[in-house]
Coordinates of N, CA and C in Angstrom, one line a residue:
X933 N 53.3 -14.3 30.2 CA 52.6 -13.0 30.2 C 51.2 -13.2 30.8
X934 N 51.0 -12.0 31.7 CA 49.6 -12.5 32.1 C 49.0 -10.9 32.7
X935 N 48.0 -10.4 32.2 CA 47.5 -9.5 32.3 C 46.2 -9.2 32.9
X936 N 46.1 -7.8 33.8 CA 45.1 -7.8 34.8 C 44.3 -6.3 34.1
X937 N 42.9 -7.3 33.9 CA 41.9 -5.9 33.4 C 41.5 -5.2 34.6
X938 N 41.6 -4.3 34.7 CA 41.2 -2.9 36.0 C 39.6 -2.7 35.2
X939 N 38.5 -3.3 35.5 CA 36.9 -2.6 34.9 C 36.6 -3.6 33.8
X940 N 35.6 -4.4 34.5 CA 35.1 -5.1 32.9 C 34.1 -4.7 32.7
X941 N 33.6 -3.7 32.3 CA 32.5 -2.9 31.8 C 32.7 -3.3 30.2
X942 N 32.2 -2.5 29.6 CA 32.2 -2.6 28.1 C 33.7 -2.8 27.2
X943 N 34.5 -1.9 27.7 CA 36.0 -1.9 27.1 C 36.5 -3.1 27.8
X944 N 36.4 -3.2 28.9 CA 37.1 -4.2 29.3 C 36.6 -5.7 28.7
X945 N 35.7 -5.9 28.4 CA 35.0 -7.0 27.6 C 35.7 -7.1 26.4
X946 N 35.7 -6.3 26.0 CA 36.6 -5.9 24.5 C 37.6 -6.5 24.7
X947 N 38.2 -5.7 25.6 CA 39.9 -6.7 25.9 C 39.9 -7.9 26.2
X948 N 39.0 -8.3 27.5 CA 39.2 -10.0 27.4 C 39.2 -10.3 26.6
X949 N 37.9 -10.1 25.8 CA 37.6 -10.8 24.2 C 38.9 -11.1 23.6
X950 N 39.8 -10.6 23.3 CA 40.8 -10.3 22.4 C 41.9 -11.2 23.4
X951 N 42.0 -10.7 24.9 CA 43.4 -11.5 25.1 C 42.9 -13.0 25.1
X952 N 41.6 -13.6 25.2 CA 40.9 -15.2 25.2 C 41.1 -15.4 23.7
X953 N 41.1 -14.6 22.6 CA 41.5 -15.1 21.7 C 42.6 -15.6 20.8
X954 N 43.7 -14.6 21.8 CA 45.3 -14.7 21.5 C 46.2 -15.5 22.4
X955 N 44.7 -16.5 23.4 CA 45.5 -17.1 24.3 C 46.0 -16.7 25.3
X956 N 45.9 -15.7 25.6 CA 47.0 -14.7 26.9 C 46.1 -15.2 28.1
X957 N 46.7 -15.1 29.3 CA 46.1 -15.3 30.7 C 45.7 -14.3 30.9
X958 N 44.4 -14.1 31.3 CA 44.2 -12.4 32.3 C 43.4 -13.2 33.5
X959 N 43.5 -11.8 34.3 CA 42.4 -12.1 35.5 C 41.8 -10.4 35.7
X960 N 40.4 -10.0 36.2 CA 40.0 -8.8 36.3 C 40.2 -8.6 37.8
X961 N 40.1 -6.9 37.7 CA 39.7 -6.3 39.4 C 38.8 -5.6 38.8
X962 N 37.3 -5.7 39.7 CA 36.1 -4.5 39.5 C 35.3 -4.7 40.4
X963 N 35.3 -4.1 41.6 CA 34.8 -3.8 42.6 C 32.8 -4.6 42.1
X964 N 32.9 -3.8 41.2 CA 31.2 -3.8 40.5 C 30.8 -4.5 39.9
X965 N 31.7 -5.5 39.4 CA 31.4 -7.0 38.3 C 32.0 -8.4 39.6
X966 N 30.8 -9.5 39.3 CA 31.8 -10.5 40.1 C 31.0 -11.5 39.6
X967 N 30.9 -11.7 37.8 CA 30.5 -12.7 36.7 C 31.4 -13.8 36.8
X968 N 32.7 -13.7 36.7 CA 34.1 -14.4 36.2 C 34.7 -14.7 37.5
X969 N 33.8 -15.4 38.6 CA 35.0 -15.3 39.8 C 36.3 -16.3 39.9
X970 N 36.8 -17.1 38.9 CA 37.7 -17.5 38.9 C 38.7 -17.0 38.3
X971 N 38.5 -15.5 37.5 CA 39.7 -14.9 36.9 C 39.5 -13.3 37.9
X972 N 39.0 -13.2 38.5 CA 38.5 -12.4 40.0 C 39.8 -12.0 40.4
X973 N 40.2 -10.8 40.9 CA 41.3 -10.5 41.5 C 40.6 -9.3 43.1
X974 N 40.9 -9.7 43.8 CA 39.8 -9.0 45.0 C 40.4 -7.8 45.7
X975 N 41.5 -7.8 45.8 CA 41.9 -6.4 45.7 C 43.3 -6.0 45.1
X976 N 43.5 -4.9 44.4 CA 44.3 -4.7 43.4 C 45.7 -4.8 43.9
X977 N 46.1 -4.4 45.4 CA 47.3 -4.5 45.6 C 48.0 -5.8 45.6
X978 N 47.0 -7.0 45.4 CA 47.5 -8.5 45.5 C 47.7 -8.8 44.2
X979 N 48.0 -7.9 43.2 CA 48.6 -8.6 41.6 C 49.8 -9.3 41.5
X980 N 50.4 -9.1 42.7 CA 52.1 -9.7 42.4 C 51.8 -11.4 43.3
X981 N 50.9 -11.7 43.8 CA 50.8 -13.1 43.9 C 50.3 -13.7 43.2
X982 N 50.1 -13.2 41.8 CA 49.7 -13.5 40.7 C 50.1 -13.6 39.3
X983 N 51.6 -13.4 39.4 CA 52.6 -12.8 38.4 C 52.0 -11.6 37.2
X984 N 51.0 -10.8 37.7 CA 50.7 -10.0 36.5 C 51.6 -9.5 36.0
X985 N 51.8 -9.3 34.2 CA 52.9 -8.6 33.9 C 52.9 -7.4 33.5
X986 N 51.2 -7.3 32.7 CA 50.5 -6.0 32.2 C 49.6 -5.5 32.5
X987 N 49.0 -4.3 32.4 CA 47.8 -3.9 33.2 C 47.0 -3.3 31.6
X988 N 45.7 -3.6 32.3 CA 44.9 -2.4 31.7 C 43.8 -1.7 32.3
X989 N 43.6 -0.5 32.4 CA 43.0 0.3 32.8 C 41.9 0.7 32.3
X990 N 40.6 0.1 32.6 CA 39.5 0.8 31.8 C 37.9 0.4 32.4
X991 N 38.5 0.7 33.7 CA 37.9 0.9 34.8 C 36.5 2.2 34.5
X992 N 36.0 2.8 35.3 CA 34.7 4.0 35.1 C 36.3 4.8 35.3
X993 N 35.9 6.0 34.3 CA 36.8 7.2 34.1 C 37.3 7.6 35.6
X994 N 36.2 8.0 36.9 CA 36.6 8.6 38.1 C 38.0 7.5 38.7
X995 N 38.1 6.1 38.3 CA 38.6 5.6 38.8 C 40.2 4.9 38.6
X996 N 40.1 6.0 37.1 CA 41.4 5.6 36.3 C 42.8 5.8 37.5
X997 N 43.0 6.8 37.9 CA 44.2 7.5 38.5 C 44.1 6.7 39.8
X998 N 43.0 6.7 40.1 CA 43.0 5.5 41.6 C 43.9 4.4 41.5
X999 N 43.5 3.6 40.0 CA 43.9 2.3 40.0 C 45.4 2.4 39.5
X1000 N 45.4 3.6 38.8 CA 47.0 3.3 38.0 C 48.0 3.6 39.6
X1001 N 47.6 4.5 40.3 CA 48.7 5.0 41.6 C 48.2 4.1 42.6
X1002 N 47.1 3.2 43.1 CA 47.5 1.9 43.4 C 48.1 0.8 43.1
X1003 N 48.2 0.1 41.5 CA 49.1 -0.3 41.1 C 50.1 0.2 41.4
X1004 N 51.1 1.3 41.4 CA 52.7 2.0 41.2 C 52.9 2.0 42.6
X1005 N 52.0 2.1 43.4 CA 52.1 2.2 44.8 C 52.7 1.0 45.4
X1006 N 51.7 0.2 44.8 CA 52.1 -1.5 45.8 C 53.0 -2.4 44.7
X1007 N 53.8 -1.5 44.0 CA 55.0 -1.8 43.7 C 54.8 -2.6 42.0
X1008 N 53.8 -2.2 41.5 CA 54.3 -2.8 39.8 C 54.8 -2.0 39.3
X1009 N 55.2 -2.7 38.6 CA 56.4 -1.6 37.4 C 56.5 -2.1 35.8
X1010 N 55.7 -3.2 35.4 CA 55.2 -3.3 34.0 C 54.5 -2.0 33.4
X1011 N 54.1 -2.0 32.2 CA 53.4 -1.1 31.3 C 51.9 -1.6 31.8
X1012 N 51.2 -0.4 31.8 CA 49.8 -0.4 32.0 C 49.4 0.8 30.6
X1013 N 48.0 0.2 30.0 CA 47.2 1.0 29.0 C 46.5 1.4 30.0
X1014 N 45.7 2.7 29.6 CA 45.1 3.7 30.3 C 43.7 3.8 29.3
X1015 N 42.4 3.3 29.6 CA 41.8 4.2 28.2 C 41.2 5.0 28.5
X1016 N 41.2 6.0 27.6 CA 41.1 7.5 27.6 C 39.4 7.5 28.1
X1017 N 39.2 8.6 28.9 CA 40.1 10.0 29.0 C 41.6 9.4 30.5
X1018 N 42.7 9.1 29.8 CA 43.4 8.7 31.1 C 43.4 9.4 32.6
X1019 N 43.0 10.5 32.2 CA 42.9 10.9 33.5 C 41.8 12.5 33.4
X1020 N 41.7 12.9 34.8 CA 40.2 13.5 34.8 C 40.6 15.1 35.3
X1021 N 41.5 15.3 35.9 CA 41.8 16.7 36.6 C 43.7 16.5 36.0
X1022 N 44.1 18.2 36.3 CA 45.5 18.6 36.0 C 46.4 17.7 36.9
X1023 N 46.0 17.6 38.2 CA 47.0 17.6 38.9 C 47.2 15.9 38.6
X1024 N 46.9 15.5 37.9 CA 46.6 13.8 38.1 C 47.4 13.8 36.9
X1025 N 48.2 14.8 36.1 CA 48.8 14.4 34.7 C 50.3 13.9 34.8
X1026 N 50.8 13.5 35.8 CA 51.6 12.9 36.5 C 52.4 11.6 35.7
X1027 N 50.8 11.1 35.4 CA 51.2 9.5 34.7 C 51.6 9.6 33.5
X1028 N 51.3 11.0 32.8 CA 51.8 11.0 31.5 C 53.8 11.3 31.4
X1029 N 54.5 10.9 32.6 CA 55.5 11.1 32.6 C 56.4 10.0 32.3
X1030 N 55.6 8.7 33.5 CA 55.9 7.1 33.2 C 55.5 6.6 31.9
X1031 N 56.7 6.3 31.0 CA 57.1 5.9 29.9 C 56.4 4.6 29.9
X1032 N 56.3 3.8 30.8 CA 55.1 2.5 30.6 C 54.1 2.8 30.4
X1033 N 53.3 3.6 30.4 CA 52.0 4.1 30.6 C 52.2 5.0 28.6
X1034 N 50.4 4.0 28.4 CA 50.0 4.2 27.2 C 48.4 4.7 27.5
X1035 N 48.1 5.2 26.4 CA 46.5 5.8 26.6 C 45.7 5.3 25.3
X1036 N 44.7 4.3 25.4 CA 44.1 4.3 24.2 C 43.3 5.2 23.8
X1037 N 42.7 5.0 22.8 CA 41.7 6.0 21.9 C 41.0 5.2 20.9
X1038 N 40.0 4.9 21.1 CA 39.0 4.3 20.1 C 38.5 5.2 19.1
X1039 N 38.6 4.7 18.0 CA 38.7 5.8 16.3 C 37.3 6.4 16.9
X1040 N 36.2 5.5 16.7 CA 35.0 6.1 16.5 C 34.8 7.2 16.7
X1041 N 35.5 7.5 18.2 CA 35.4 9.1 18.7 C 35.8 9.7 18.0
X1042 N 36.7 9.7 17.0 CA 37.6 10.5 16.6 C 36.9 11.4 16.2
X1043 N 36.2 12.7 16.3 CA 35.8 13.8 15.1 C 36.0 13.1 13.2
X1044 N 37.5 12.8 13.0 CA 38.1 12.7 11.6 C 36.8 11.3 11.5
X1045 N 36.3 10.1 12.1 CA 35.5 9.2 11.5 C 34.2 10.2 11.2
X1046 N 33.4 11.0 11.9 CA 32.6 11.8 11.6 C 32.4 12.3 10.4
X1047 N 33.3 13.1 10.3 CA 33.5 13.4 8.6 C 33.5 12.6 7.2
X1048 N 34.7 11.5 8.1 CA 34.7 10.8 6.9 C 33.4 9.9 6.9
X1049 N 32.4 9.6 7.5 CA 31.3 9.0 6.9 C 30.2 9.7 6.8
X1050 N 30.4 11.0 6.3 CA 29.5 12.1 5.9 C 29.8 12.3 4.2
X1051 N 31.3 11.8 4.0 CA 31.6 12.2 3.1 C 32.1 10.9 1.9
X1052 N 31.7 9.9 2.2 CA 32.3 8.8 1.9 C 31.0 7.5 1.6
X1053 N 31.2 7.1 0.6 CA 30.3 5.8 0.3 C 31.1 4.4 0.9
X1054 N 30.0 4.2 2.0 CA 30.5 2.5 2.8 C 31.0 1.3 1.9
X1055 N 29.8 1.6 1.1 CA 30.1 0.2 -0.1 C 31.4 0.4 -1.0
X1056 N 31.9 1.4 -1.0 CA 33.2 1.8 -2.0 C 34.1 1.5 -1.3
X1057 N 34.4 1.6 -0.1 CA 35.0 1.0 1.0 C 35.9 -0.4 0.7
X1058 N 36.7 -0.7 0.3 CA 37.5 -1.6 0.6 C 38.2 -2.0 2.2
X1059 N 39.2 -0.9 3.0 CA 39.3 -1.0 4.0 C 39.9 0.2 4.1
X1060 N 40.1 0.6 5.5 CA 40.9 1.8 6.3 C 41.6 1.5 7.2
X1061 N 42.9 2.6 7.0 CA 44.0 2.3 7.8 C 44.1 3.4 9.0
X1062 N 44.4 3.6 10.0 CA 44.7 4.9 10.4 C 46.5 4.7 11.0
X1063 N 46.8 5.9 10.8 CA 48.7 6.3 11.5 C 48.4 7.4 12.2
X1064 N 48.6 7.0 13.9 CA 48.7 8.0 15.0 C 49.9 8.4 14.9
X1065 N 50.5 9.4 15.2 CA 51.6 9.5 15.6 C 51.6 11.1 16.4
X1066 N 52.6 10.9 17.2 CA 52.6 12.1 18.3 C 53.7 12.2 18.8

């Protein structure tokens, strides 16, 4: 398994973070970062000399749809995460058809965390669960 971050901006850090902790291989593509240049991928249609198996998307928003239909274009066909907003205009809602294709959502945004820390003592807090379902 070996996975390619599309954007290491802030979320994308996130993710390394997490696949360097679970051991997973990644390597990035970001035009605008070039910290990591030995996990560096230089242009995105070259992931298959690289056996990537998963993608993630979390690139600047304008750039989501670019990278997912250059990926599909130059021929991957693993599951790629998308994080939200997955995509920016109608006509780009296409990807929500490909069954590989997931969209994250970070709670924080959620409206429902808003409330509940308006309405709730931290320290009473033991832990929180959340169940998406759709």
């Amino acid at each position: 398994m070996k996975f390619l971050i599309c954007g290491l901006g802030h979320m994308g850090k996130i993710h390394k973070k997490y696949l360097e902790n679970l051991n997973v291989e990644w390597m990035y593509y970001d035009p605008y970062y070039t910290e990591h240049k030995e996990h560096q991928l230089s242009h995105l249609e070259k992931h298959a000399d690289f056996n990537i198996t998963h993608v993630i998307i979390s690139s600047i928003e304008e750039k989501h749809y670019e990278n997912y239909t250059t990926l599909r274009t130059s021929g991957f066909t693993g599951p790629i995460l998308l994080e939200k907003p997955a995509v920016l205009f109608e006509n780009q809602f296409k990807v929500f058809d490909d069954k590989k294709v997931s969209v994250g959502l970070v709670e924080r945004h959620n409206p429902v965390i808003d409330i509940l820390k308006k309405n709730i003592v931290p320290s009473d807090v033991i832990s929180v669960d959340f169940t998406r379902c759709s």
